[in-house]
Amino acid sequence: MRIAVFYETRYGHTGAVAERIAEGLKKAGHEVAVGKCRKATAGDVSAAEAILVGSSVQMGRHRPKAISFVKANLEALKTKPSAFFSVSLSARMTGKHDAEDLKTILSDFSKATGWEPARPACFAGAIMYKKYWFGLRWLMKRIARSQGNDTDTSKDHVYTDWDQVDGFAADFAAGLEG
């Protein structure tokens, strides 16, 4: 099956998650193309027999280009096998309040796009200190400290549970065979 994985990211980590999902789908025997939502063409969407869309979250919102992509391709997403994955630091937290925040973020995405994916997933993201400009690095360090995250700004800190990502890809592939 031809599967397209489209994503939007600010600092690159959601692209790494998208590539990992693609690896899992390829291992399951599928032909997979990965690319940014902003660069996708109508031909890319129509050629895909199944579609996954992913977006990073900043300040409680998914990337605008991911929202625009979903709106523009809503019919394809509703009629083809599809799934959505969200990548954020909020997904790393485990408290009740954090779970409610994730539900709200996903709900806001669905309201903004008109798409309620059957298979949504939330993955913990990364703090990409090395890619941040000075002011953002300082701000993220303060936020990280308040949330118990890593504050060493000399390196990036990845919190993604790669086994969870692999499981998502395997479940999606298994659903295509059913």
PDB file of N, CA and C in Angstrom, residues 6-51:
ATOM      1  N   PHE A   6       2.747  13.030   6.289  1.00  0.00           N
ATOM      2  CA  PHE A   6       2.977  14.466   6.197  1.00  0.00           C
ATOM      3  C   PHE A   6       3.102  15.021   7.611  1.00  0.00           C
ATOM      4  N   TYR A   7       3.967  16.020   7.782  1.00  0.00           N
ATOM      5  CA  TYR A   7       4.174  16.566   9.118  1.00  0.00           C
ATOM      6  C   TYR A   7       4.570  18.044   9.035  1.00  0.00           C
ATOM      7  N   GLU A   8       4.447  18.703  10.165  1.00  0.00           N
ATOM      8  CA  GLU A   8       4.964  20.068  10.329  1.00  0.00           C
ATOM      9  C   GLU A   8       5.710  20.127  11.658  1.00  0.00           C
ATOM     10  N   THR A   9       6.811  20.841  11.629  1.00  0.00           N
ATOM     11  CA  THR A   9       7.674  20.938  12.796  1.00  0.00           C
ATOM     12  C   THR A   9       8.323  22.315  12.823  1.00  0.00           C
ATOM     13  N   ARG A  10       8.728  22.732  13.975  1.00  0.00           N
ATOM     14  CA  ARG A  10       9.430  24.016  14.074  1.00  0.00           C
ATOM     15  C   ARG A  10      10.931  23.813  14.187  1.00  0.00           C
ATOM     16  N   TYR A  11      11.335  22.843  14.998  1.00  0.00           N
ATOM     17  CA  TYR A  11      12.761  22.643  15.246  1.00  0.00           C
ATOM     18  C   TYR A  11      13.272  21.284  14.784  1.00  0.00           C
ATOM     19  N   GLY A  12      12.431  20.498  14.120  1.00  0.00           N
ATOM     20  CA  GLY A  12      12.888  19.278  13.479  1.00  0.00           C
ATOM     21  C   GLY A  12      12.530  17.959  14.140  1.00  0.00           C
ATOM     22  N   HIS A  13      12.161  17.970  15.402  1.00  0.00           N
ATOM     23  CA  HIS A  13      11.948  16.691  16.073  1.00  0.00           C
ATOM     24  C   HIS A  13      10.728  15.939  15.543  1.00  0.00           C
ATOM     25  N   THR A  14       9.667  16.632  15.178  1.00  0.00           N
ATOM     26  CA  THR A  14       8.493  15.949  14.641  1.00  0.00           C
ATOM     27  C   THR A  14       8.847  15.260  13.318  1.00  0.00           C
ATOM     28  N   GLY A  15       9.787  15.809  12.589  1.00  0.00           N
ATOM     29  CA  GLY A  15      10.279  15.153  11.379  1.00  0.00           C
ATOM     30  C   GLY A  15      10.958  13.824  11.711  1.00  0.00           C
ATOM     31  N   ALA A  16      11.704  13.792  12.809  1.00  0.00           N
ATOM     32  CA  ALA A  16      12.340  12.537  13.243  1.00  0.00           C
ATOM     33  C   ALA A  16      11.286  11.504  13.626  1.00  0.00           C
ATOM     34  N   VAL A  17      10.215  11.945  14.272  1.00  0.00           N
ATOM     35  CA  VAL A  17       9.123  11.037  14.627  1.00  0.00           C
ATOM     36  C   VAL A  17       8.453  10.511  13.352  1.00  0.00           C
ATOM     37  N   ALA A  18       8.204  11.392  12.393  1.00  0.00           N
ATOM     38  CA  ALA A  18       7.589  10.988  11.125  1.00  0.00           C
ATOM     39  C   ALA A  18       8.463   9.955  10.407  1.00  0.00           C
ATOM     40  N   GLU A  19       9.761  10.158  10.392  1.00  0.00           N
ATOM     41  CA  GLU A  19      10.684   9.214   9.754  1.00  0.00           C
ATOM     42  C   GLU A  19      10.658   7.859  10.464  1.00  0.00           C
ATOM     43  N   ARG A  20      10.560   7.880  11.788  1.00  0.00           N
ATOM     44  CA  ARG A  20      10.509   6.624  12.552  1.00  0.00           C
ATOM     45  C   ARG A  20       9.221   5.859  12.237  1.00  0.00           C
ATOM     46  N   ILE A  21       8.110   6.588  12.129  1.00  0.00           N
ATOM     47  CA  ILE A  21       6.839   5.957  11.749  1.00  0.00           C
ATOM     48  C   ILE A  21       6.970   5.344  10.360  1.00  0.00           C
ATOM     49  N   ALA A  22       7.572   6.079   9.442  1.00  0.00           N
ATOM     50  CA  ALA A  22       7.764   5.581   8.076  1.00  0.00           C
ATOM     51  C   ALA A  22       8.599   4.301   8.067  1.00  0.00           C
ATOM     52  N   GLU A  23       9.644   4.249   8.891  1.00  0.00           N
ATOM     53  CA  GLU A  23      10.470   3.039   8.982  1.00  0.00           C
ATOM     54  C   GLU A  23       9.615   1.842   9.390  1.00  0.00           C
ATOM     55  N   GLY A  24       8.754   2.039  10.385  1.00  0.00           N
ATOM     56  CA  GLY A  24       7.889   0.959  10.847  1.00  0.00           C
ATOM     57  C   GLY A  24       6.930   0.491   9.768  1.00  0.00           C
ATOM     58  N   LEU A  25       6.385   1.434   9.020  1.00  0.00           N
ATOM     59  CA  LEU A  25       5.455   1.088   7.945  1.00  0.00           C
ATOM     60  C   LEU A  25       6.166   0.360   6.807  1.00  0.00           C
ATOM     61  N   LYS A  26       7.399   0.769   6.535  1.00  0.00           N
ATOM     62  CA  LYS A  26       8.186   0.085   5.504  1.00  0.00           C
ATOM     63  C   LYS A  26       8.495  -1.344   5.929  1.00  0.00           C
ATOM     64  N   LYS A  27       8.820  -1.541   7.188  1.00  0.00           N
ATOM     65  CA  LYS A  27       9.092  -2.891   7.699  1.00  0.00           C
ATOM     66  C   LYS A  27       7.867  -3.781   7.549  1.00  0.00           C
ATOM     67  N   ALA A  28       6.694  -3.184   7.588  1.00  0.00           N
ATOM     68  CA  ALA A  28       5.447  -3.939   7.429  1.00  0.00           C
ATOM     69  C   ALA A  28       5.125  -4.178   5.947  1.00  0.00           C
ATOM     70  N   GLY A  29       6.018  -3.725   5.061  1.00  0.00           N
ATOM     71  CA  GLY A  29       5.861  -4.008   3.643  1.00  0.00           C
ATOM     72  C   GLY A  29       5.202  -2.928   2.811  1.00  0.00           C
ATOM     73  N   HIS A  30       5.041  -1.749   3.370  1.00  0.00           N
ATOM     74  CA  HIS A  30       4.372  -0.672   2.642  1.00  0.00           C
ATOM     75  C   HIS A  30       5.376   0.260   1.967  1.00  0.00           C
ATOM     76  N   GLU A  31       4.910   0.920   0.923  1.00  0.00           N
ATOM     77  CA  GLU A  31       5.688   1.955   0.243  1.00  0.00           C
ATOM     78  C   GLU A  31       5.330   3.271   0.926  1.00  0.00           C
ATOM     79  N   VAL A  32       6.329   3.989   1.438  1.00  0.00           N
ATOM     80  CA  VAL A  32       6.053   5.163   2.257  1.00  0.00           C
ATOM     81  C   VAL A  32       6.814   6.390   1.751  1.00  0.00           C
ATOM     82  N   ALA A  33       6.097   7.503   1.654  1.00  0.00           N
ATOM     83  CA  ALA A  33       6.698   8.794   1.325  1.00  0.00           C
ATOM     84  C   ALA A  33       6.498   9.711   2.521  1.00  0.00           C
ATOM     85  N   VAL A  34       7.534  10.462   2.869  1.00  0.00           N
ATOM     86  CA  VAL A  34       7.482  11.386   4.005  1.00  0.00           C
ATOM     87  C   VAL A  34       7.773  12.789   3.504  1.00  0.00           C
ATOM     88  N   GLY A  35       6.990  13.762   3.976  1.00  0.00           N
ATOM     89  CA  GLY A  35       7.244  15.137   3.581  1.00  0.00           C
ATOM     90  C   GLY A  35       6.476  16.124   4.440  1.00  0.00           C
ATOM     91  N   LYS A  36       6.867  17.367   4.319  1.00  0.00           N
ATOM     92  CA  LYS A  36       6.196  18.415   5.087  1.00  0.00           C
ATOM     93  C   LYS A  36       4.843  18.751   4.473  1.00  0.00           C
ATOM     94  N   CYS A  37       3.907  19.056   5.327  1.00  0.00           N
ATOM     95  CA  CYS A  37       2.562  19.441   4.877  1.00  0.00           C
ATOM     96  C   CYS A  37       2.643  20.607   3.894  1.00  0.00           C
ATOM     97  N   ARG A  38       3.462  21.572   4.199  1.00  0.00           N
ATOM     98  CA  ARG A  38       3.547  22.788   3.380  1.00  0.00           C
ATOM     99  C   ARG A  38       4.040  22.520   1.966  1.00  0.00           C
ATOM    100  N   LYS A  39       4.715  21.393   1.743  1.00  0.00           N
ATOM    101  CA  LYS A  39       5.249  21.073   0.421  1.00  0.00           C
ATOM    102  C   LYS A  39       4.407  20.037  -0.321  1.00  0.00           C
ATOM    103  N   ALA A  40       3.385  19.528   0.335  1.00  0.00           N
ATOM    104  CA  ALA A  40       2.556  18.487  -0.278  1.00  0.00           C
ATOM    105  C   ALA A  40       1.726  19.056  -1.418  1.00  0.00           C
ATOM    106  N   THR A  41       1.601  18.272  -2.465  1.00  0.00           N
ATOM    107  CA  THR A  41       0.777  18.671  -3.607  1.00  0.00           C
ATOM    108  C   THR A  41      -0.498  17.831  -3.622  1.00  0.00           C
ATOM    109  N   ALA A  42      -1.457  18.254  -4.416  1.00  0.00           N
ATOM    110  CA  ALA A  42      -2.692  17.483  -4.565  1.00  0.00           C
ATOM    111  C   ALA A  42      -2.369  16.090  -5.092  1.00  0.00           C
ATOM    112  N   GLY A  43      -1.381  15.991  -5.961  1.00  0.00           N
ATOM    113  CA  GLY A  43      -0.957  14.700  -6.492  1.00  0.00           C
ATOM    114  C   GLY A  43      -0.394  13.779  -5.422  1.00  0.00           C
ATOM    115  N   ASP A  44       0.363  14.361  -4.469  1.00  0.00           N
ATOM    116  CA  ASP A  44       0.909  13.568  -3.370  1.00  0.00           C
ATOM    117  C   ASP A  44      -0.217  12.955  -2.541  1.00  0.00           C
ATOM    118  N   VAL A  45      -1.238  13.745  -2.301  1.00  0.00           N
ATOM    119  CA  VAL A  45      -2.367  13.294  -1.495  1.00  0.00           C
ATOM    120  C   VAL A  45      -3.191  12.260  -2.252  1.00  0.00           C
ATOM    121  N   SER A  46      -3.494  12.521  -3.513  1.00  0.00           N
ATOM    122  CA  SER A  46      -4.332  11.586  -4.279  1.00  0.00           C
ATOM    123  C   SER A  46      -3.608  10.265  -4.544  1.00  0.00           C
ATOM    124  N   ALA A  47      -2.277  10.282  -4.659  1.00  0.00           N
ATOM    125  CA  ALA A  47      -1.517   9.053  -4.910  1.00  0.00           C
ATOM    126  C   ALA A  47      -1.450   8.148  -3.686  1.00  0.00           C
ATOM    127  N   ALA A  48      -1.628   8.725  -2.518  1.00  0.00           N
ATOM    128  CA  ALA A  48      -1.546   7.947  -1.280  1.00  0.00           C
ATOM    129  C   ALA A  48      -2.829   7.153  -1.062  1.00  0.00           C
ATOM    130  N   GLU A  49      -2.662   5.912  -0.657  1.00  0.00           N
ATOM    131  CA  GLU A  49      -3.814   5.072  -0.328  1.00  0.00           C
ATOM    132  C   GLU A  49      -4.159   5.183   1.156  1.00  0.00           C
ATOM    133  N   ALA A  50      -3.213   5.683   1.936  1.00  0.00           N
ATOM    134  CA  ALA A  50      -3.418   5.945   3.366  1.00  0.00           C
ATOM    135  C   ALA A  50      -2.554   7.149   3.726  1.00  0.00           C
ATOM    136  N   ILE A  51      -3.006   7.924   4.716  1.00  0.00           N
ATOM    137  CA  ILE A  51      -2.324   9.167   5.054  1.00  0.00           C
ATOM    138  C   ILE A  51      -2.194   9.307   6.563  1.00  0.00           C
TER     139      ILE A  51
END
